[in-house]
XYZ file of C-alpha atoms in Angstrom:
323
model
C 82.853 0.592 0.907
C 82.030 -2.296 -1.434
C 78.911 -0.276 -2.769
C 80.958 2.965 -3.178
C 83.447 1.005 -5.232
C 81.237 -0.461 -7.298
C 79.324 2.958 -8.154
C 83.022 4.406 -8.751
C 83.882 1.546 -10.835
C 80.636 2.061 -12.758
C 80.923 5.611 -13.261
C 84.583 5.314 -14.531
C 83.603 2.598 -16.901
C 80.799 4.803 -18.168
C 83.159 7.702 -18.781
C 85.662 5.779 -20.626
C 83.257 4.780 -22.981
C 82.601 8.468 -24.049
C 84.710 8.951 -27.336
C 85.004 12.689 -27.057
C 85.059 15.282 -24.391
C 81.790 16.822 -25.853
C 78.478 15.290 -24.382
C 76.837 13.000 -26.945
C 72.939 13.061 -27.343
C 72.861 9.171 -26.560
C 74.718 9.808 -23.094
C 72.536 12.587 -22.371
C 69.223 10.402 -23.145
C 70.781 7.579 -21.344
C 71.567 9.447 -18.046
C 69.063 12.297 -17.956
C 66.201 10.831 -19.903
C 64.820 12.022 -23.363
C 62.147 14.191 -21.712
C 64.606 16.278 -19.809
C 65.284 18.732 -22.537
C 62.064 18.822 -23.770
C 60.010 19.889 -20.638
C 61.834 22.695 -18.561
C 59.325 22.110 -15.862
C 60.796 18.575 -15.289
C 64.369 19.411 -15.670
C 64.444 22.041 -12.917
C 63.126 19.928 -9.980
C 65.541 17.207 -11.162
C 68.409 19.576 -11.099
C 67.330 20.950 -7.622
C 66.944 17.612 -6.034
C 70.362 16.256 -7.432
C 71.994 19.506 -5.969
C 70.654 18.810 -2.583
C 71.432 15.088 -2.584
C 75.004 15.730 -3.662
C 75.448 18.539 -0.821
C 74.054 16.396 1.764
C 76.276 13.348 0.927
C 78.971 15.484 0.779
C 78.458 16.644 4.635
C 77.894 13.055 5.767
C 80.959 11.919 3.941
C 83.386 14.324 5.431
C 81.903 13.404 8.920
C 81.564 16.962 10.006
C 84.226 19.740 10.889
C 84.628 19.048 14.659
C 85.016 15.117 14.519
C 88.683 13.989 15.230
C 88.298 11.001 13.302
C 86.691 10.520 9.763
C 83.230 9.671 9.500
C 82.303 6.932 7.376
C 80.055 7.181 4.178
C 76.568 7.983 4.207
C 75.350 4.236 2.884
C 78.030 2.514 4.797
C 77.190 -0.251 7.463
C 78.568 1.945 10.320
C 76.441 4.723 9.486
C 73.206 3.495 10.202
C 74.520 2.638 13.756
C 73.820 6.404 14.673
C 70.169 7.478 14.955
C 70.262 11.029 14.230
C 71.769 10.483 11.104
C 68.657 8.469 10.200
C 66.512 11.106 11.473
C 68.170 13.531 9.239
C 67.940 11.227 6.274
C 64.289 10.863 6.658
C 63.595 14.656 7.115
C 65.411 15.255 3.623
C 63.417 12.614 2.232
C 60.241 14.093 3.322
C 61.357 17.477 2.321
C 62.242 16.092 -1.067
C 58.687 14.565 -1.256
C 57.395 18.087 -0.190
C 59.179 19.837 -2.757
C 57.959 17.054 -5.442
C 54.408 17.616 -4.261
C 54.606 21.478 -4.500
C 56.449 21.213 -7.663
C 53.456 18.929 -8.859
C 50.806 21.483 -7.429
C 52.533 24.369 -9.383
C 52.491 22.087 -12.471
C 48.771 21.441 -11.827
C 48.121 25.283 -11.317
C 49.875 25.993 -14.403
C 47.809 23.403 -16.466
C 44.898 24.776 -14.938
C 45.866 28.348 -15.698
C 46.610 27.385 -19.283
C 43.034 25.327 -19.497
C 41.408 28.668 -17.965
C 43.133 30.682 -20.745
C 42.169 28.029 -23.278
C 38.621 28.229 -21.937
C 38.699 31.950 -22.037
C 39.893 32.141 -25.593
C 37.172 29.615 -26.707
C 34.579 31.770 -24.857
C 36.005 34.928 -26.697
C 35.988 33.089 -29.954
C 32.121 31.996 -28.880
C 31.545 35.544 -28.270
C 32.826 36.636 -31.297
C 30.786 34.022 -33.347
C 27.656 34.961 -31.399
C 28.157 38.826 -32.181
C 28.882 37.798 -35.835
C 25.770 35.495 -35.743
C 23.789 38.698 -34.301
C 25.224 41.186 -36.846
C 24.049 38.664 -39.552
C 20.730 38.089 -38.072
C 20.199 41.979 -37.738
C 21.390 42.311 -41.481
C 18.962 39.500 -42.474
C 16.243 41.348 -40.237
C 16.981 44.665 -42.034
C 16.816 43.230 -45.409
C 13.553 41.577 -44.633
C 12.215 44.662 -43.232
C 13.082 46.307 -46.366
C 11.590 43.801 -48.700
C 8.384 43.281 -46.250
C 7.804 47.216 -45.885
C 5.539 47.357 -48.872
C 3.553 44.414 -47.718
C 3.536 45.800 -44.247
C 2.285 49.281 -45.449
C -0.500 47.280 -47.574
C -1.551 45.522 -44.522
C -1.620 48.789 -42.500
C -3.868 50.143 -45.255
C -5.976 47.047 -45.426
C -6.550 47.299 -41.501
C -7.499 50.916 -42.124
C -9.899 50.188 -44.564
C -11.415 47.523 -42.411
C -11.346 50.118 -39.527
C -13.377 52.496 -41.503
C -15.613 49.954 -42.876
C -16.423 48.828 -39.373
C -16.815 52.352 -38.076
C -19.126 52.889 -40.998
C -21.197 49.801 -41.058
C -21.637 49.896 -37.044
C -21.923 53.606 -36.398
C -22.677 55.697 -39.377
C -25.163 52.917 -40.611
C -26.619 52.711 -37.343
C -27.059 56.456 -37.494
C -28.190 56.442 -40.705
C -30.942 53.895 -40.159
C -31.810 55.708 -37.174
C -32.354 59.022 -39.091
C -33.167 57.997 -42.392
C -36.904 57.309 -41.762
C -37.212 60.500 -39.851
C -35.552 62.573 -42.451
C -37.366 60.783 -45.053
C -40.847 61.494 -43.993
C -39.994 65.086 -42.819
C -38.551 65.428 -46.326
C -41.745 64.195 -47.897
C -44.047 66.027 -45.614
C -42.110 69.147 -46.474
C -42.250 68.138 -50.282
C -45.903 67.522 -50.021
C -46.445 70.621 -48.293
C -44.582 72.687 -50.237
C -46.255 70.845 -53.396
C -49.585 71.641 -51.899
C -48.604 75.220 -51.219
C -47.400 75.235 -54.811
C -50.266 73.924 -56.405
C -52.247 76.203 -53.927
C -50.169 79.277 -55.230
C -50.539 78.041 -58.833
C -54.097 77.739 -58.776
C -54.552 81.148 -57.000
C -52.113 82.435 -59.600
C -54.083 81.015 -62.231
C -57.112 82.088 -60.833
C -55.691 85.713 -60.599
C -54.198 85.173 -63.867
C -57.631 84.516 -65.329
C -59.161 87.272 -63.508
C -56.542 89.637 -64.538
C -57.014 88.602 -68.132
C -60.725 88.695 -68.056
C -60.418 92.396 -66.651
C -57.538 93.147 -69.107
C -59.573 91.999 -71.947
C -62.692 93.734 -70.785
C -60.734 96.879 -70.350
C -59.104 96.277 -73.628
C -62.088 95.933 -75.219
C -63.578 99.132 -73.950
C -60.434 100.912 -74.692
C -60.133 99.881 -78.143
C -63.944 100.384 -78.774
C -63.472 103.850 -77.542
C -60.174 104.417 -79.385
C -61.659 103.139 -82.530
C -64.886 105.352 -82.107
C -62.582 108.631 -81.565
C -60.378 107.610 -84.449
C -63.098 107.030 -86.681
C -64.471 110.536 -85.879
C -61.458 111.960 -86.218
C -60.880 110.448 -89.595
C -64.185 111.494 -90.740
C -63.622 115.140 -89.594
C -60.391 115.041 -91.415
C -61.966 113.325 -94.427
C -64.829 115.736 -94.506
C -62.709 118.986 -94.088
C -59.631 118.107 -96.181
C -60.673 115.859 -98.857
C -64.292 117.105 -99.478
C -65.299 113.775 -100.250
C -66.970 112.317 -97.155
C -69.166 109.754 -98.804
C -66.138 107.992 -100.637
C -63.696 108.541 -97.927
C -66.299 107.260 -95.445
C -67.227 104.308 -97.390
C -63.630 103.523 -98.303
C -62.375 103.915 -94.914
C -65.045 102.075 -93.449
C -64.864 99.040 -95.556
C -60.968 99.083 -95.437
C -60.705 99.662 -91.725
C -63.644 97.394 -91.025
C -61.963 94.536 -92.818
C -58.347 95.108 -91.357
C -59.943 95.476 -87.912
C -61.610 91.995 -87.971
C -58.713 90.501 -89.671
C -56.126 92.005 -87.049
C -58.774 90.902 -84.251
C -59.279 87.400 -85.276
C -55.572 86.951 -85.961
C -54.763 88.186 -82.560
C -57.413 86.233 -81.006
C -56.290 83.003 -82.720
C -52.595 83.587 -81.832
C -53.452 84.269 -78.280
C -55.767 81.620 -77.938
C -53.071 79.165 -79.680
C -50.356 80.447 -77.241
C -52.990 80.264 -74.297
C -54.168 76.642 -75.152
C -50.425 75.320 -75.045
C -49.232 77.189 -72.172
C -52.179 77.680 -69.871
C -54.169 74.398 -70.696
C -56.151 74.462 -67.290
C -57.483 77.684 -67.536
C -58.470 77.591 -71.052
C -60.106 74.217 -70.437
C -62.387 75.142 -67.554
C -63.213 78.842 -68.861
C -62.790 78.680 -72.454
C -66.403 78.100 -73.420
C -68.085 80.243 -71.077
C -65.635 83.020 -71.637
C -65.728 82.569 -75.469
C -69.497 82.413 -75.772
C -69.959 85.129 -73.343
C -67.683 87.453 -75.207
C -68.793 86.429 -78.500
C -72.334 87.124 -77.616
C -71.652 90.255 -75.749
C -69.515 91.498 -78.669
C -71.492 90.747 -81.345
C -74.697 91.686 -79.684
C -73.830 94.802 -78.159
C -70.880 95.962 -79.970
C -71.670 95.248 -83.668
C -75.166 96.057 -83.302
C -74.280 99.385 -81.511
C -71.697 99.937 -84.182
C -73.650 99.326 -87.094
C -76.651 100.994 -85.854
C -74.601 104.253 -84.943
C -72.624 104.101 -87.983
C -75.504 103.723 -89.977
C -77.104 106.738 -88.399
C -73.824 108.626 -88.840
C -73.760 107.723 -92.477
C -77.288 108.598 -92.994
C -76.744 112.055 -91.293
C -73.618 112.728 -93.182
C -75.014 111.706 -96.212
C -78.075 113.900 -95.825
C -75.903 116.676 -94.776
C -73.775 116.322 -97.683
C -76.622 116.025 -99.815
């Protein structure tokens, strides 16, 4: 009773100090504490605990419904004399402790959830940063590839040239060295063979040409001789029958034609031997003296002697006949 009186006197004294019916902030801070309004998680269990305590105290203060006599207060000296009330009191205290522990566990779980959310946010931020870094790296790689593309092309060309040189040096050069001497000797053998054949053919050609020239001049000589002979008789016949001056015509024709014939003949042979000397030197060198002396000897000895003799006889005969 004394404790209850003291409590009631203290509450009445505190309420008498309130100047206005409104609750001041100082009173709230004094009774509930400054952190009550700041954290709702701490305010809710405080209110629940206070309501439970007030309800239990009211039940024990009334002493029950069926009791004929009023019960003493909870914290009175007489209340502790009953053991079941002390057990209930302990059970209430244990329940309050359990509630407090559950509330603390909830708070811890909430804190853990908040920490997990913060970690997830941090991880998302890190992932975003990593993605940005990857994008930057990709952009840098693309820029470097674009910048290094000509260098890479040049490097590829150099490698290709090195491969070609390697192939050329180790394969083509080997094949070239292997077949070069065979081809070289085969070519020179064929060349000398062809050269020998060419000279053989050339020699044969020269020989045949000289032989042909010899026969050609031989036949030309006889042909020209006979042509001259027939032409001379024809001209003399013409002169004798048409001009009636056989002696003058004959002498004139004889000297004129003889001079023209020698001039043309030597000029022609001079030109021919000059041409023959420059273009067919070997044939001229080997067969010139023999052919020349033999031909001159044969020509002067046979042809001219016979020609003069015959013309002298012919002239004498015609002169005698004309006379």
